[in-house]
Every structure is written in C-alpha cells, then in structure tokens.
PDB file of C-alpha atoms in Angstrom:
ATOM      1  CA  MET A   4      -8.250 -30.243 -28.770  1.00  0.00           C
ATOM      2  CA  LYS A   5      -4.758 -30.333 -28.218  1.00  0.00           C
ATOM      3  CA  LYS A   6      -4.577 -26.363 -28.300  1.00  0.00           C
ATOM      4  CA  ILE A   7      -7.930 -25.809 -26.067  1.00  0.00           C
ATOM      5  CA  VAL A   8      -6.137 -27.686 -23.300  1.00  0.00           C
ATOM      6  CA  LEU A   9      -2.924 -25.737 -24.050  1.00  0.00           C
ATOM      7  CA  VAL A  10      -4.727 -22.353 -24.081  1.00  0.00           C
ATOM      8  CA  LEU A  11      -6.386 -23.235 -20.873  1.00  0.00           C
ATOM      9  CA  PHE A  12      -3.372 -24.719 -19.361  1.00  0.00           C
ATOM     10  CA  LEU A  13      -1.475 -20.994 -20.459  1.00  0.00           C
ATOM     11  CA  MET A  14      -4.977 -19.006 -18.943  1.00  0.00           C
ATOM     12  CA  LEU A  15      -4.224 -21.446 -15.512  1.00  0.00           C
ATOM     13  CA  GLY A  16      -0.714 -20.413 -15.535  1.00  0.00           C
ATOM     14  CA  VAL A  17      -1.427 -16.412 -16.254  1.00  0.00           C
ATOM     15  CA  VAL A  18      -4.224 -16.552 -13.454  1.00  0.00           C
ATOM     16  CA  SER A  19      -2.073 -18.238 -10.647  1.00  0.00           C
ATOM     17  CA  PHE A  20       1.056 -16.112 -11.316  1.00  0.00           C
ATOM     18  CA  SER A  21      -0.353 -12.630 -11.032  1.00  0.00           C
ATOM     19  CA  ILE A  22      -0.851 -12.057  -7.989  1.00  0.00           C
ATOM     20  CA  PRO A  23       2.312 -11.902  -5.785  1.00  0.00           C
ATOM     21  CA  LYS A  24       2.427 -15.445  -3.260  1.00  0.00           C
ATOM     22  CA  TYR A  25       2.733 -13.962  -0.297  1.00  0.00           C
ATOM     23  CA  VAL A  26      -0.502 -11.953  -0.580  1.00  0.00           C
ATOM     24  CA  ASP A  27      -3.532 -13.413   0.368  1.00  0.00           C
ATOM     25  CA  ALA A  28      -6.384 -12.133  -2.312  1.00  0.00           C
ATOM     26  CA  ASN A  29      -8.926 -13.919  -0.773  1.00  0.00           C
ATOM     27  CA  LYS A  30      -8.841 -11.911   2.311  1.00  0.00           C
ATOM     28  CA  LEU A  31      -8.415  -9.226   0.427  1.00  0.00           C
ATOM     29  CA  GLN A  32     -11.581  -9.392  -1.621  1.00  0.00           C
ATOM     30  CA  LYS A  33     -13.691 -10.387   2.029  1.00  0.00           C
ATOM     31  CA  ASN A  34     -12.328  -6.839   3.041  1.00  0.00           C
ATOM     32  CA  PHE A  35     -13.693  -5.262   0.435  1.00  0.00           C
ATOM     33  CA  TYR A  36      -9.929  -3.937  -1.505  1.00  0.00           C
ATOM     34  CA  LYS A  37     -10.147  -4.246  -4.778  1.00  0.00           C
ATOM     35  CA  ILE A  38      -6.857  -4.971  -7.313  1.00  0.00           C
ATOM     36  CA  LEU A  39      -5.817  -1.315  -9.346  1.00  0.00           C
ATOM     37  CA  GLN A  40      -2.432  -3.032 -10.303  1.00  0.00           C
ATOM     38  CA  ASP A  41      -1.385  -5.875 -10.570  1.00  0.00           C
ATOM     39  CA  THR A  42       3.131  -6.140 -12.690  1.00  0.00           C
ATOM     40  CA  GLN A  43       5.612  -8.075 -11.868  1.00  0.00           C
ATOM     41  CA  ASP A  44       7.529  -5.489  -9.245  1.00  0.00           C
ATOM     42  CA  THR A  45       3.823  -3.508  -8.429  1.00  0.00           C
ATOM     43  CA  PHE A  46       1.470  -4.968  -6.324  1.00  0.00           C
ATOM     44  CA  ILE A  47      -1.561  -1.868  -5.905  1.00  0.00           C
ATOM     45  CA  PHE A  48      -4.918  -2.012  -4.543  1.00  0.00           C
ATOM     46  CA  GLY A  49      -7.129   0.190  -2.469  1.00  0.00           C
ATOM     47  CA  LYS A  50     -10.395   0.762  -0.906  1.00  0.00           C
ATOM     48  CA  SER A  51     -12.288   3.665  -0.228  1.00  0.00           C
ATOM     49  CA  THR A  52     -15.513   4.685   2.044  1.00  0.00           C
ATOM     50  CA  GLN A  53     -17.368   7.949   2.565  1.00  0.00           C
ATOM     51  CA  ASP A  54     -14.604   9.374   4.816  1.00  0.00           C
ATOM     52  CA  THR A  55     -11.437   8.206   3.842  1.00  0.00           C
ATOM     53  CA  GLY A  56      -9.523   6.890   0.597  1.00  0.00           C
ATOM     54  CA  LEU A  57      -7.093   3.942   1.444  1.00  0.00           C
ATOM     55  CA  THR A  58      -3.920   3.051  -1.644  1.00  0.00           C
ATOM     56  CA  VAL A  59      -2.129   0.438  -1.183  1.00  0.00           C
ATOM     57  CA  ALA A  60       1.221  -0.312  -2.901  1.00  0.00           C
ATOM     58  CA  LEU A  61       3.337  -3.434  -1.968  1.00  0.00           C
ATOM     59  CA  PHE A  62       7.123  -2.961  -4.373  1.00  0.00           C
ATOM     60  CA  ASN A  63       9.740  -5.829  -4.484  1.00  0.00           C
ATOM     61  CA  ILE A  64      13.022  -4.243  -3.555  1.00  0.00           C
ATOM     62  CA  ASP A  65      16.417  -5.350  -3.072  1.00  0.00           C
ATOM     63  CA  ASP A  66      17.539  -3.490   0.025  1.00  0.00           C
ATOM     64  CA  LYS A  67      16.456  -2.144   3.510  1.00  0.00           C
ATOM     65  CA  GLY A  68      17.564   1.190   2.602  1.00  0.00           C
ATOM     66  CA  GLY A  69      15.278   1.021  -0.553  1.00  0.00           C
ATOM     67  CA  ILE A  70      12.340   1.743   1.830  1.00  0.00           C
ATOM     68  CA  LYS A  71      13.473   5.171   2.849  1.00  0.00           C
ATOM     69  CA  LYS A  72      14.707   5.756  -1.188  1.00  0.00           C
ATOM     70  CA  MET A  73      10.958   4.619  -2.092  1.00  0.00           C
ATOM     71  CA  SER A  74       9.339   7.234   0.902  1.00  0.00           C
ATOM     72  CA  GLU A  75      11.527  10.132  -0.450  1.00  0.00           C
ATOM     73  CA  LYS A  76      10.349   8.710  -4.075  1.00  0.00           C
ATOM     74  CA  VAL A  77       6.660   8.920  -3.348  1.00  0.00           C
ATOM     75  CA  LYS A  78       7.383  12.380  -1.071  1.00  0.00           C
ATOM     76  CA  ASN A  79       8.585  13.891  -4.266  1.00  0.00           C
ATOM     77  CA  THR A  80       6.713  12.789  -6.866  1.00  0.00           C
ATOM     78  CA  ALA A  81       3.251  14.012  -5.119  1.00  0.00           C
ATOM     79  CA  PRO A  82       1.146  15.756  -7.390  1.00  0.00           C
ATOM     80  CA  ALA A  83       1.281  19.142  -7.706  1.00  0.00           C
ATOM     81  CA  SER A  84      -2.652  19.592  -6.703  1.00  0.00           C
ATOM     82  CA  GLN A  85      -0.965  18.358  -2.918  1.00  0.00           C
ATOM     83  CA  LYS A  86       1.018  21.031  -1.124  1.00  0.00           C
ATOM     84  CA  PHE A  87       3.705  19.539   1.301  1.00  0.00           C
ATOM     85  CA  VAL A  88       3.232  20.285   4.959  1.00  0.00           C
ATOM     86  CA  SER A  89       5.544  17.739   6.910  1.00  0.00           C
ATOM     87  CA  SER A  90       7.673  14.695   6.944  1.00  0.00           C
ATOM     88  CA  ARG A  91       8.457  12.074  10.798  1.00  0.00           C
ATOM     89  CA  GLU A  92       9.067   9.050  11.004  1.00  0.00           C
ATOM     90  CA  ASN A  93       7.831   6.501  13.942  1.00  0.00           C
ATOM     91  CA  LYS A  94       8.977   3.425  14.596  1.00  0.00           C
ATOM     92  CA  ARG A  95       7.311   1.621  12.350  1.00  0.00           C
ATOM     93  CA  ALA A  96       6.764   3.891   9.099  1.00  0.00           C
ATOM     94  CA  TYR A  97       8.199   6.546   7.641  1.00  0.00           C
ATOM     95  CA  ILE A  98       5.591   9.783   7.107  1.00  0.00           C
ATOM     96  CA  HIS A  99       4.498  12.215   5.168  1.00  0.00           C
ATOM     97  CA  LYS A 100       1.674  14.787   5.421  1.00  0.00           C
ATOM     98  CA  PHE A 101      -0.079  16.853   2.125  1.00  0.00           C
ATOM     99  CA  LYS A 102      -2.939  18.538   2.403  1.00  0.00           C
ATOM    100  CA  ASP A 103      -4.958  19.175  -1.246  1.00  0.00           C
ATOM    101  CA  GLN A 104      -6.625  22.137  -2.506  1.00  0.00           C
ATOM    102  CA  ALA A 105      -9.933  21.072  -1.290  1.00  0.00           C
ATOM    103  CA  GLY A 106      -8.573  21.174   2.235  1.00  0.00           C
ATOM    104  CA  GLY A 107      -8.198  17.201   2.250  1.00  0.00           C
ATOM    105  CA  TYR A 108      -5.190  15.756   3.344  1.00  0.00           C
ATOM    106  CA  THR A 109      -2.991  13.171   2.264  1.00  0.00           C
ATOM    107  CA  TYR A 110      -1.331  10.910   4.178  1.00  0.00           C
ATOM    108  CA  SER A 111       2.035   9.144   2.929  1.00  0.00           C
ATOM    109  CA  PHE A 112       3.733   6.578   5.125  1.00  0.00           C
ATOM    110  CA  VAL A 113       6.026   3.691   4.290  1.00  0.00           C
ATOM    111  CA  GLY A 114       6.511   0.746   6.593  1.00  0.00           C
ATOM    112  CA  LYS A 115       9.854   0.528   8.324  1.00  0.00           C
ATOM    113  CA  ASN A 116       9.653  -2.984   8.224  1.00  0.00           C
ATOM    114  CA  THR A 117       7.448  -6.025   6.678  1.00  0.00           C
ATOM    115  CA  LYS A 118       6.686  -9.603   7.615  1.00  0.00           C
ATOM    116  CA  VAL A 119       8.116 -10.591   3.998  1.00  0.00           C
ATOM    117  CA  LYS A 120      11.599 -10.246   2.772  1.00  0.00           C
ATOM    118  CA  ASN A 121      11.952  -7.922   0.282  1.00  0.00           C
ATOM    119  CA  CYS A 122       8.206  -6.515   0.180  1.00  0.00           C
ATOM    120  CA  CYS A 123       8.096  -2.050   0.898  1.00  0.00           C
ATOM    121  CA  ILE A 124       4.544  -1.334   1.579  1.00  0.00           C
ATOM    122  CA  SER A 125       3.609   2.254   0.826  1.00  0.00           C
ATOM    123  CA  VAL A 126       0.264   3.357   1.776  1.00  0.00           C
ATOM    124  CA  LEU A 127      -1.661   6.467   0.878  1.00  0.00           C
ATOM    125  CA  TYR A 128      -4.286   7.144   2.977  1.00  0.00           C
ATOM    126  CA  THR A 129      -6.626  10.310   2.120  1.00  0.00           C
ATOM    127  CA  SER A 130      -9.031  12.340   4.834  1.00  0.00           C
ATOM    128  CA  ASP A 131     -10.564  15.548   5.618  1.00  0.00           C
ATOM    129  CA  LYS A 132      -9.355  15.032   9.046  1.00  0.00           C
ATOM    130  CA  ASN A 133      -6.016  16.914  10.223  1.00  0.00           C
ATOM    131  CA  PHE A 134      -4.356  14.571  12.249  1.00  0.00           C
ATOM    132  CA  LYS A 135      -2.695  15.184  15.302  1.00  0.00           C
ATOM    133  CA  ASP A 136       0.847  13.219  15.488  1.00  0.00           C
ATOM    134  CA  ASP A 137      -0.728  10.653  18.266  1.00  0.00           C
ATOM    135  CA  GLU A 138      -3.779   9.898  16.286  1.00  0.00           C
ATOM    136  CA  LEU A 139      -1.507   9.536  12.994  1.00  0.00           C
ATOM    137  CA  ASP A 140       0.496   6.613  14.904  1.00  0.00           C
ATOM    138  CA  LYS A 141      -2.420   4.941  15.805  1.00  0.00           C
ATOM    139  CA  VAL A 142      -4.289   5.419  12.380  1.00  0.00           C
ATOM    140  CA  ILE A 143      -0.786   3.753  10.744  1.00  0.00           C
ATOM    141  CA  ASP A 144      -0.667   1.578  13.311  1.00  0.00           C
ATOM    142  CA  LYS A 145      -4.491   0.064  12.240  1.00  0.00           C
ATOM    143  CA  THR A 146      -3.305   0.189   8.715  1.00  0.00           C
ATOM    144  CA  LEU A 147      -0.310  -1.241   8.912  1.00  0.00           C
ATOM    145  CA  ASN A 148      -1.489  -4.498  10.968  1.00  0.00           C
ATOM    146  CA  GLU A 149      -4.375  -4.859   8.629  1.00  0.00           C
ATOM    147  CA  ILE A 150      -2.344  -5.030   5.749  1.00  0.00           C
ATOM    148  CA  GLU A 151      -0.025  -7.190   7.209  1.00  0.00           C
ATOM    149  CA  SER A 152      -2.401  -9.910   7.864  1.00  0.00           C
ATOM    150  CA  PHE A 153      -2.960 -10.261   3.939  1.00  0.00           C
ATOM    151  CA  LEU A 154       0.715 -11.150   3.853  1.00  0.00           C
ATOM    152  CA  LYS A 155       1.260 -14.720   4.138  1.00  0.00           C
TER     153      LYS A 155
END
C-alpha cells in the first residue's frame, strides 16, 4: 500500500511540474493547441488550420540580449529546404522570412518583450501567403497577443 501511495505521489508531482507554471494549459487546450515538447528549458506547442501552421516555443533565457541571439539562432538553423528571403524588426519582434521549395512561406518571429521575466517567445508561422510588411505586422501582433494570453 505504501508503494502505491508513493508511486501516485511521484506521478502527480511529475504531472503538476511538467508544464511551466506561467502557462495556462487549460486555455491552450481550449484554443486547440497541442503540446509538442516539454523540457526544463523549452516548452513547444502548436496548431494548424487549412491555411496556416503555427508552432510556438517558449524558452527560458537569462538576459534580455538572449532574445536577439535566439532570433539569429532560429535564422541560422533553418532547414535547407527553406530559402532565406529577408530580416527586419518592428516594435514587438525580430522577423525572418523564408520561402520553401513548394512556394509557401515561413515567418519566424521572436517577441522582444514578454510579460513573463526570462521567457522568450519564438514563433514559426507558415502560410501560402506572401505577406507585405504591414500585413505581417498585424499577423504578428495578433499572434503574440494570443500567445501572451496563455501566460500567467
């Protein structure tokens, strides 16, 4: 009996600590996101529709300069099938645009500021649409607002 109680206690401990404490898992699930990876320093979730795919990674970082470094790391580690098109930044994110061999686009953006200390939001947004800068800025604002709504 003691072993059963110990196993249950350990299992509940693992379950309750598996998702970062600053993420509202219920809200994620209600918005049809799937958890893809959950490690000590990285939490990844995503969803796809007929038109777009969205993958979000939340990284623990130690300093604010790490956000720009993370943006560059994402850019430099893109798959060979993704051709780099351009980089820029706006007031909310560092942005990289890629085009795949099938004609689709991947927009990588890393939020500059988050409401959670030491948390970096990195997003891969895939679409067949070639967004103009002002259109992309609206997509980024909407996406970052939604992601930040999942943070406590």
